[in-house]
Each structure stands twice: as C-alpha cells, then as structure tokens.
PDB file of C-alpha atoms in Angstrom:
ATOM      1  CA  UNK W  67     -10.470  26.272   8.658  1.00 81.00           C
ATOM      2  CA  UNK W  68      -7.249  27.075   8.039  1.00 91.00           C
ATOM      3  CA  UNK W  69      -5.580  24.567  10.110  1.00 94.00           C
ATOM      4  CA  UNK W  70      -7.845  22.056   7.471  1.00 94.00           C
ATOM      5  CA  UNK W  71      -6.234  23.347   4.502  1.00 91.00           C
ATOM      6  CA  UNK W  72      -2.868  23.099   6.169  1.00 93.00           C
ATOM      7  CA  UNK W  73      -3.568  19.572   6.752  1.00 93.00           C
ATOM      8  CA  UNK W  74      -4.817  18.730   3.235  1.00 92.00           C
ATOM      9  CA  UNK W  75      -2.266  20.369   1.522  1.00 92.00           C
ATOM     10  CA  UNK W  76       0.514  18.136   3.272  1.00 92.00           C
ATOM     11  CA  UNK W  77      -1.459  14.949   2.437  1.00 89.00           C
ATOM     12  CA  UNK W  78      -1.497  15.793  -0.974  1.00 88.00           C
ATOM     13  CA  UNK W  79       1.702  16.570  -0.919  1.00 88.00           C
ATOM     14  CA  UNK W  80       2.690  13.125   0.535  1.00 85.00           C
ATOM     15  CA  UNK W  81       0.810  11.294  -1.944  1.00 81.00           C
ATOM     16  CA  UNK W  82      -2.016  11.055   0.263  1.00 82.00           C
ATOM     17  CA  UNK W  83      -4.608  10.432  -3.095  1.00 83.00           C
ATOM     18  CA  UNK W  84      -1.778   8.044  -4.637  1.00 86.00           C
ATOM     19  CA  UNK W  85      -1.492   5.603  -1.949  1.00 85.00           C
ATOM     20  CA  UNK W  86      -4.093   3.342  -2.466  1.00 86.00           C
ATOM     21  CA  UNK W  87      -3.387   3.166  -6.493  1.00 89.00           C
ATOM     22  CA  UNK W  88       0.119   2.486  -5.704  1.00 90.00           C
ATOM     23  CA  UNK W  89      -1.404  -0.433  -3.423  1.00 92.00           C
ATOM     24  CA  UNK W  90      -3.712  -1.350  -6.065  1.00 94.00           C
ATOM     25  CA  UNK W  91      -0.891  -1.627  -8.735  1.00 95.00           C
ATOM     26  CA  UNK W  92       1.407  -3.638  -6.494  1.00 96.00           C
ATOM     27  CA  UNK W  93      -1.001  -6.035  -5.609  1.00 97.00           C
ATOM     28  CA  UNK W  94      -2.072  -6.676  -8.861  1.00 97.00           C
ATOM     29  CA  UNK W  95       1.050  -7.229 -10.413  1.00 98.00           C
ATOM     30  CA  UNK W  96       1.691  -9.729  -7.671  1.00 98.00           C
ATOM     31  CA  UNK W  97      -1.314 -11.273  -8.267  1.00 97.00           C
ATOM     32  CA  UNK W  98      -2.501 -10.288  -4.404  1.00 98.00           C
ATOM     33  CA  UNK W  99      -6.460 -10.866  -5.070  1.00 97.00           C
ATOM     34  CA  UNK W 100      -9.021  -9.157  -2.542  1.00 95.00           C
ATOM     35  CA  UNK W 101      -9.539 -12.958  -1.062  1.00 96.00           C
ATOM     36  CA  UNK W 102      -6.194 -13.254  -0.265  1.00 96.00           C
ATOM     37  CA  UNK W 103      -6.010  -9.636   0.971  1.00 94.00           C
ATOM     38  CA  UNK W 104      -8.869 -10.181   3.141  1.00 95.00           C
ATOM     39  CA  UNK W 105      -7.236 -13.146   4.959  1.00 97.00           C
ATOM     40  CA  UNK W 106      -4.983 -12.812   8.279  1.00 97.00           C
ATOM     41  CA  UNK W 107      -1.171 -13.655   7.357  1.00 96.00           C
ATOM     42  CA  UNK W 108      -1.084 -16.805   9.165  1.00 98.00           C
ATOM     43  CA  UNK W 109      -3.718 -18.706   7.334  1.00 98.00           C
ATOM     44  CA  UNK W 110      -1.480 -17.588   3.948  1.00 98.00           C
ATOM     45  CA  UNK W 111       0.655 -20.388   2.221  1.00 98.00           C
ATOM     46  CA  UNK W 112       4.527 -19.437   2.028  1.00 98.00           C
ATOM     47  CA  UNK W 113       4.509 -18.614  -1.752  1.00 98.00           C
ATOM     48  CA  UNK W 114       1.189 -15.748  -0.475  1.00 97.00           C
ATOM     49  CA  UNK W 115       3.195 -14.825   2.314  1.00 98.00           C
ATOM     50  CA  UNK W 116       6.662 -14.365   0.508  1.00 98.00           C
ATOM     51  CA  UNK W 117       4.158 -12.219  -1.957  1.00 98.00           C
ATOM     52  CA  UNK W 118       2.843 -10.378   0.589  1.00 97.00           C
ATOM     53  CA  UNK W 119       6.018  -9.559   2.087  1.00 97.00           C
ATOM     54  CA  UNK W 120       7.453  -8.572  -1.291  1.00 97.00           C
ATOM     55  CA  UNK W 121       4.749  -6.355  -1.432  1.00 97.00           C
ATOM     56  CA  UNK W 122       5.490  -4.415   1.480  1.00 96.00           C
ATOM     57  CA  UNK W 123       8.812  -3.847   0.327  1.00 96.00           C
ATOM     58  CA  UNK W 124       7.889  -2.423  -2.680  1.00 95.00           C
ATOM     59  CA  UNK W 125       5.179  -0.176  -0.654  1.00 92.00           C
ATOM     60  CA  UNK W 126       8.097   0.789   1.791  1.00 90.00           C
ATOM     61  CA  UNK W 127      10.640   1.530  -0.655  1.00 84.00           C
ATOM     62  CA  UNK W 128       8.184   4.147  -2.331  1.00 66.00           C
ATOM     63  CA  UNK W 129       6.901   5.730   0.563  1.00 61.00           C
ATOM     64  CA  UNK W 130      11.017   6.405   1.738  1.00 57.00           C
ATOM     65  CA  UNK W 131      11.580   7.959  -1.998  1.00 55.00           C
ATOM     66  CA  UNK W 132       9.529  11.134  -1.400  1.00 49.00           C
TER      67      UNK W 132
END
C-alpha cells in the first residue's frame, strides 16, 4: 500500500491529472477535432499534419518545463 501512494503522489506531482486537459486545450485551439484525432497520420492532409505536429511541440515543450 505504501508503494501505491508513493506512486500516486509522483503522478500528481508530474501533472499526471493535467495531461489530458493540457491535450484537450491544445487540440482545441488548433482546431484538432476527435475525427481528425481518430485518424492514422498518413491519411491526414499537410495543413492536419503540420497541425498535428505543431501540437506535439507544444505538448513536448510543456512536459520538459516541469
């Protein structure tokens, strides 16, 4: 049990719980829909893909801030 509560208390304190609404925000605010999300990267257009891509910069560069 108390190798649990180790575990839990370093996912929260990584974010764990803020992950997905930081995805959430980013892909709204690029306009990433849950079609779009739900397709593999090579059916995407280039303006999705340079979207997607942008994305995951933005996802990368707040995950290497903490």
């Amino acid at each position: 049990m108390r190798l649990y509560g180790e575990l839990q208390f370093l996912y929260e304190a990584q974010g764990g719980y803020g992950i997905q609404d930081s995805i959430n925000r980013v892909c709204r605010g690029l306009k990433i829909d849950e079609a779009m999300a739900s397709k593999e990267f090579d059916v995407l257009s280039g303006g999705e893909k340079t979207r997607v891509m942008l994305a995951k910069l933005i996802l990368g560069a707040r995950g290497s801030r903490r």
